[in-house]
Amino acid sequence: MDKKDHSSPLNFIQQIITADIEAGKNQGQIITRFPPEPNGFLHIGHAKSICINFGLANQYGGKTYLRFDDTNPSKESKEYTDSIIDSVKWLGFGWENRLRHASDYFDQLYEFAVQLIKRNKAYVCSLKPEEIKAQRGTLKEPGVNSPYRDRSVTENLELFEEMKLGKHENGAHVLRVKIDMASPNINMRDPVIYRILKVSHHRTGDKWGIYPLYDFTHCLSDAIEGITHSLCSLEFADHRPLYDWVLDNTDSPCHPQQIEFSRLALHYTVTSKRKLNELVDTGLVNGWDDPRMPTLMGMRRRGYTPSAIREFCDRIGVTKKENYIEMSALETCVREDLDQKSPRVMAVLQPLKVIIENFPDKDEEMDAPFHPYNDIFGSRKLPFTKELYIEQDDFMEDPPKKFFRLKPGGEVRLRYGYIIKCEAVIRDPQTGEIVTLKCSYDPETRSGTGTSIKKVKGTIHWVSASHAIDAEVRLYDRLFTVANPTGNKEGKDFKEFLNPESMKILKNCKLEKSLIEAKSEEPFQFERQGYFCVDRNDSKPDHLIFNRTVTLRDSWAKIEKANRQQKK
Ligand code: ATP
Ligand code: MG
């Protein structure tokens, strides 16, 4: 991966790291981690965190751990773990031998908990979960000390061991740290660090009947790995005092520094695994990797490239300010990247038959470059034939004034081909629908010969009817109809704002034959239509399916501009 351009101004985390290196902190080492919980697929928000953690380590010659925060076995699975591994690799990052699970540390974490008990800094509390909640107090009111707070060290040790051995039922006891029930920070009011949970774990099986909670697990896992900078999103800022307290009160091997940055939130989608899971579970989308989903696997299937996503994460920067990013910012990165990488091909998505009556019954080969400014892509020969398909939209029987495509008696250029003229419109006698256009061509107007003086204003794409291949094409649009589906004033459920037009399936598309060889993750520009790729799940050699990755232009720009103005 490229090293970052050092000439651009440093973001606030880079400033901290640079200062730490200069001060000789951590022997000048930089060790970060990306700690997903395997309870869903990664989304675009995680991409930001991945790019920050792996990106900083790359930039400063450091290391990054991929660590699964697998402390909640009832919601986690191997399927999720595998998809997360795939996503991080796909995004272009590696961790060598630094793949870890919080569950690797269950024995050590247990010992740290025992240490806190022995130091009289943790106790087994036998209140019911609702009672603990009720006694925690509020932002205005202090909490109430648990009646079990002064249990003896011996009794605590015995009970904690029994919890571990499975001698008590779920909810009967928890282990809490003893801090301060009157702390203005509610996270510091004797938080629970272990609970009984008789659930089998996807890695440790039935070995444990108790599981540590996030705030206890995370800081100690960081310390065990020797993380220097523990980078997380802003919602953890209020947990930082607890992070520090646990490390200060145990013999933790080191004391990483927690630094918070703002989460990525994107308009017209949701970035919360819980909400995405709801869409999957209710069948409103076709799985976590549905190309409309903001998951990395969904975006991959749709044809987004890892380099475009990395570029996007780079452009949005790293700050502490909460903000929404417009979807168009992501789409712009995708377009710019695909423009460089995609051969141009012709595909007719909603075909209308054209018969060129004065064209001979033979194929004429037309030269067509695959890319307008990059010769590396080479070119192919397109067969021009008597029967062709053009796009239904490119013909209008009764067009407005500035319509420069085909109309009765009008002329248009077929890209890389000839100028044709519409002579007659044939309709289905039953339905009245236009089924064929009878046209003529002007043999003097062959593209690229420069002999013709004839000029027409419009150029349209086409494919030869006898050579075209059939395909299904899926057009995607934004998943939601409003910019912020979760923050609406009416308090409606976010699912009510799903865009019913977010997927449109076209079954009878006609593509130029070179596309028969298209491989998954190979991008194409269908001229005048957008960027497309083969659907990696559903496409078969005898039933090709293409996904539209992104349109050529941003049709939402106007709407977003209006939204912005409304906000002002
Ligand atoms: P979600 O709410 O979607 O479940 P999470 O924060 O619970 O997200 P984790 O698997 O715990 O998901 O997250 C792993 C890491 O990714 C954390 O360090 C978290 O701060 C970071 N992260 C998650 N969502 C975002 C986001 N939208 N922007 C930036 N970082 C994020
Ligand atoms: Mg989480």
Coordinates of C-alpha atoms and ligand atoms in Angstrom, one line a residue, residues 35-37 39 46 69 214 235-236 263 273, ligand 2:
P35 CA -11.7 -4.8 16.9
P36 CA -15.0 -5.8 15.2
E37 CA -17.6 -7.8 17.0
N39 CA -22.3 -10.1 14.9
H46 CA -16.1 0.1 9.5
D69 CA -14.4 -8.9 20.1
Y214 CA -16.8 -5.1 26.6
E235 CA -19.3 7.0 21.6
F236 CA -16.5 5.4 23.6
R263 CA -18.2 7.9 13.2
K273 CA -25.1 -3.6 12.1
Ligands
MG2 MG -20.0 -2.7 19.0

